[in-house]
Coordinates of C-alpha atoms in Angstrom, one line a residue:
M499 CA -20.3 9.1 4.8
K500 CA -19.5 12.1 6.5
N501 CA -20.0 10.0 9.9
L502 CA -17.1 7.9 8.9
W503 CA -14.6 10.3 9.7
K504 CA -16.2 11.4 13.2
M505 CA -16.3 7.4 14.0
A506 CA -12.7 7.4 13.1
A507 CA -11.8 10.7 14.7
A508 CA -13.3 9.1 18.1
A509 CA -11.6 5.8 18.0
M510 CA -8.2 8.0 17.4
L511 CA -9.1 9.6 20.6
I512 CA -9.1 6.2 22.9
L513 CA -5.4 5.1 21.5
T514 CA -2.8 5.6 23.6
A515 CA 1.0 5.5 23.3
C516 CA 3.0 2.8 23.6
S517 CA 6.4 1.3 22.9
F518 CA 7.4 -0.2 19.3
S519 CA 6.0 -4.0 19.5
T520 CA 5.2 -6.4 16.9
K521 CA 2.3 -8.8 17.3
T522 CA 1.4 -11.9 15.2
A523 CA -2.6 -12.5 14.7
D524 CA -4.2 -15.9 14.9
N525 CA -1.4 -17.4 16.7
K526 CA -2.6 -18.1 20.1
D527 CA 0.4 -19.6 21.6
G528 CA 2.0 -16.2 20.6
D529 CA 5.2 -18.0 18.9
K530 CA 5.9 -15.6 15.8
K531 CA 6.5 -17.6 12.6
K532 CA 9.7 -17.5 10.9
V533 CA 9.9 -15.9 7.4
E534 CA 12.2 -17.6 5.2
N535 CA 12.1 -17.1 1.0
N536 CA 8.5 -15.7 1.4
T537 CA 7.5 -14.8 -2.1
G538 CA 3.7 -14.2 -0.4
Y539 CA 5.1 -11.0 0.4
A540 CA 5.7 -10.4 -3.3
R541 CA 2.3 -11.5 -4.3
A542 CA 0.7 -9.2 -1.5
Y543 CA 2.2 -6.6 -3.3
G544 CA 0.6 -7.7 -6.7
L545 CA 4.1 -9.2 -7.8
Y546 CA 5.4 -12.7 -8.7
G547 CA 8.8 -13.9 -8.3
N548 CA 11.8 -13.2 -6.1
V549 CA 11.5 -9.2 -6.6
K550 CA 14.5 -7.5 -5.4
E551 CA 13.2 -3.6 -6.4
V552 CA 10.6 -1.8 -8.4
R553 CA 11.0 1.4 -9.7
V554 CA 8.4 3.5 -11.3
S555 CA 7.6 6.1 -13.8
I556 CA 4.6 8.2 -13.9
C557 CA 3.2 9.9 -16.7
K558 CA -0.1 12.7 -16.2
L559 CA -2.0 12.6 -19.6
T560 CA -4.9 15.0 -18.6
G561 CA -5.1 18.2 -16.8
L562 CA -1.7 19.1 -17.6
A563 CA -0.8 23.0 -17.0
E564 CA 0.9 24.8 -19.8
G565 CA 4.6 24.1 -19.6
E566 CA 4.1 21.5 -17.2
D567 CA 6.4 18.3 -17.2
P568 CA 3.9 15.3 -17.5
W569 CA 6.3 13.1 -15.8
V570 CA 5.4 13.4 -12.3
E571 CA 7.6 10.5 -11.3
S572 CA 10.8 9.3 -12.6
D573 CA 12.3 6.2 -11.5
K574 CA 11.1 6.4 -8.2
L575 CA 12.2 3.5 -5.8
E576 CA 8.5 2.3 -4.9
L577 CA 9.3 -1.1 -3.5
A578 CA 12.2 -3.3 -2.2
F579 CA 12.5 -6.6 -0.6
D580 CA 15.3 -8.7 0.8
R581 CA 16.6 -12.0 -0.2
Q582 CA 14.0 -14.0 2.0
G583 CA 11.3 -11.9 -0.2
R584 CA 10.4 -9.7 2.7
I585 CA 9.3 -6.1 2.0
T586 CA 11.8 -3.6 3.0
I587 CA 10.5 -0.5 1.3
D588 CA 7.0 0.0 0.7
E589 CA 4.6 2.2 -1.7
A590 CA 4.2 4.4 1.5
G591 CA 7.9 5.2 1.7
N592 CA 8.1 2.9 5.2
T593 CA 11.0 1.0 5.5
Y594 CA 11.1 -2.4 7.5
K595 CA 13.7 -4.0 9.5
Y596 CA 13.9 -7.8 10.6
D597 CA 15.4 -9.6 13.5
D598 CA 17.0 -13.1 13.3
A599 CA 13.9 -15.2 13.6
G600 CA 12.5 -13.1 10.8
N601 CA 9.8 -11.0 12.6
V602 CA 9.8 -7.2 12.2
S603 CA 12.0 -5.7 14.6
M604 CA 11.5 -2.1 13.5
M605 CA 9.5 -0.4 11.0
L606 CA 10.1 3.6 10.4
H607 CA 8.2 6.2 8.0
G608 CA 11.2 8.5 7.5
D609 CA 12.6 9.1 11.0
T610 CA 9.6 8.3 12.8
P611 CA 9.2 4.6 14.2
M612 CA 5.8 3.0 14.1
N613 CA 4.3 2.6 17.8
E614 CA 2.8 -1.1 17.1
V615 CA 3.0 -3.3 14.0
K616 CA 0.7 -6.4 14.0
L617 CA 1.3 -9.4 11.6
D618 CA -0.9 -12.4 10.3
S619 CA 0.3 -15.7 10.9
E620 CA 2.0 -15.3 7.3
G621 CA 4.0 -12.8 8.5
R622 CA 2.1 -10.3 6.4
I623 CA 1.2 -6.7 7.8
V624 CA -2.3 -6.3 9.0
N625 CA -2.2 -3.4 10.9
Y626 CA 0.4 -0.6 12.4
L627 CA 0.1 2.5 14.0
K628 CA 2.2 5.9 14.0
R629 CA 2.0 8.4 16.0
D630 CA 4.5 11.3 15.8
G631 CA 3.6 13.2 19.1
L632 CA 1.2 13.5 22.1
N633 CA -1.5 15.4 19.9
D634 CA -4.2 13.2 19.3
R635 CA -4.1 15.0 15.3
E636 CA -0.7 13.3 15.0
F637 CA -2.0 9.8 15.1
E638 CA -2.0 7.5 12.0
D639 CA -3.7 4.4 12.1
Y640 CA -3.6 1.5 8.9
T641 CA -5.1 -1.7 8.4
L642 CA -4.8 -4.1 5.8
T643 CA -6.5 -7.5 4.7
Y644 CA -5.5 -9.9 2.1
D645 CA -7.8 -12.5 0.1
A646 CA -7.5 -16.4 0.2
Q647 CA -4.8 -16.3 -2.3
G648 CA -2.7 -13.7 -0.3
R649 CA -3.5 -10.7 -2.5
L650 CA -4.1 -7.2 -0.9
L651 CA -7.9 -6.9 -0.6
T652 CA -8.6 -4.1 1.3
E653 CA -6.4 -1.1 2.8
E654 CA -7.8 1.7 5.5
S655 CA -6.0 4.6 6.8
N656 CA -7.3 6.8 9.9
F657 CA -6.4 10.0 10.5
W658 CA -7.4 13.0 13.0
E659 CA -10.9 13.4 11.1
A660 CA -10.0 11.8 7.6
L661 CA -10.6 8.4 6.6
N662 CA -9.4 6.6 3.4
H663 CA -10.4 3.0 2.3
D664 CA -9.3 1.2 -0.5
S665 CA -10.7 -2.1 -2.3
L666 CA -9.1 -3.9 -4.7
V667 CA -10.5 -5.9 -7.4
Y668 CA -8.9 -8.8 -9.5
E669 CA -9.7 -11.1 -12.3
G670 CA -9.1 -14.7 -12.0
N671 CA -5.8 -15.7 -10.2
K672 CA -4.1 -12.6 -11.4
V673 CA -2.2 -10.9 -8.6
Y674 CA -2.4 -7.2 -9.9
P675 CA -5.7 -5.5 -9.9
V676 CA -8.0 -4.4 -12.8
R677 CA -9.7 -2.0 -10.5
I678 CA -9.4 -0.1 -7.3
I679 CA -12.4 1.2 -5.4
T680 CA -11.4 4.4 -3.0
C681 CA -13.9 6.4 -0.7
G682 CA -13.0 8.3 2.4
A683 CA -13.5 12.1 3.8
A684 CA -11.3 14.6 5.1
E685 CA -13.0 16.8 7.6
A686 CA -16.3 18.0 6.0
E687 CA -15.3 16.7 2.5
N688 CA -16.2 13.3 1.4
Y689 CA -15.0 11.4 -1.9
E690 CA -15.5 8.3 -4.0
N691 CA -13.8 7.4 -7.0
T692 CA -12.9 4.1 -9.2
T693 CA -9.9 3.7 -11.1
E694 CA -9.5 0.9 -13.9
Y695 CA -6.5 -0.2 -15.2
D696 CA -5.3 -1.4 -18.9
Y697 CA -2.0 -3.5 -18.7
K698 CA -0.1 -3.2 -21.9
K699 CA 3.3 -4.8 -21.2
F700 CA 4.8 -7.5 -18.9
D701 CA 8.2 -8.9 -18.5
D702 CA 9.3 -12.5 -18.4
H703 CA 8.2 -13.1 -14.6
G704 CA 4.6 -12.2 -15.4
N705 CA 4.7 -8.8 -14.0
W706 CA 3.4 -5.7 -15.6
T707 CA 5.8 -3.4 -16.8
E708 CA 3.4 -0.7 -18.6
R709 CA -0.1 0.2 -17.9
Y710 CA -2.8 2.9 -18.4
S711 CA -5.2 4.2 -15.7
T712 CA -8.6 6.0 -15.8
T713 CA -9.6 7.5 -12.5
K714 CA -13.4 8.8 -12.0
G715 CA -15.1 10.0 -9.3
Y716 CA -16.4 13.3 -7.3
T717 CA -15.7 15.1 -4.3
M718 CA -18.5 16.5 -2.0
I719 CA -18.9 18.6 1.0
A720 CA -21.2 17.6 3.5
D721 CA -23.4 15.5 1.4
E722 CA -24.5 18.4 -0.1
E723 CA -25.2 17.4 -3.8
S724 CA -24.8 21.4 -5.0
T725 CA -21.1 21.0 -3.9
R726 CA -20.5 17.9 -6.1
E727 CA -17.3 18.5 -8.4
D728 CA -16.8 15.5 -10.9
V729 CA -13.2 14.1 -11.0
K730 CA -11.3 12.2 -14.2
Y731 CA -7.5 12.2 -14.7
E732 CA -5.9 9.6 -17.0
Q733 CA -2.2 8.3 -16.6
L734 CA 0.4 6.2 -18.1
E735 CA 2.8 4.0 -15.3
R736 CA 6.1 2.1 -16.3
R737 CA 7.9 -0.2 -14.0
E738 CA 11.4 -1.3 -14.1
I739 CA 11.9 -4.8 -12.0
T740 CA 14.6 -6.4 -11.0
Y741 CA 15.2 -9.9 -9.3
Y742 CA 17.7 -11.8 -7.1
S743 CA 19.1 -14.7 -8.9
D744 CA 18.7 -18.1 -8.0
D745 CA 22.5 -18.1 -6.2
E746 CA 21.8 -14.9 -4.4
I747 CA 18.5 -16.5 -3.1
N748 CA 20.3 -19.6 -1.9
I749 CA 23.5 -17.2 -0.5
G750 CA 20.5 -15.5 1.9
K751 CA 19.4 -18.9 3.1
K752 CA 22.8 -19.7 4.4

């Protein structure tokens, strides 16, 4: 594991700054596919239907300090989609703008534009690069993969001397994961943990509105077993999901 961040850092060193551009993968003639009413975006984010917004509240169930408010998030806007089903705000706080053909014309993290965004043939984000300045330490590179059903399969983020990799595990045809396996490193520290989900409540569209999560794992310095620290914590998550009506979808297509 300790070599992963070294390789990531080396890769980041060879990247150069570029103006914002979008590219579509698996499309040899260079034409970008128009995205209309694409519920595949929602599926890629573990959702069913014509979702408008997802707001989340998170309650810590373990590791609370005396007097600490267990609700670490309350009614936070986590995801948003336009009438065509395209992502406009993601969990990382990125915002997306689209041109008339349905292609990503701008992607922002706060006030910082991404330098490059790559899409697959379905119009989903597969890679984006963020560079805040000329210093190599200000690079951020993200790569996403999807399975045959359009569900998010892996997400990898590379930073200066840091790497994080998430692998999502699904049950049957469900679009929400039952487990996420995370591993990574930051400078000399490496870590690995597994988060298991227990889904309790769902709405009429089949999207979960309440779940419990249990995360177990460890952190370690330079692969030295004597520095290992075990990690375990539990959370309750609740979501409020709003949807576009059929009338709103039709208006958006005109």
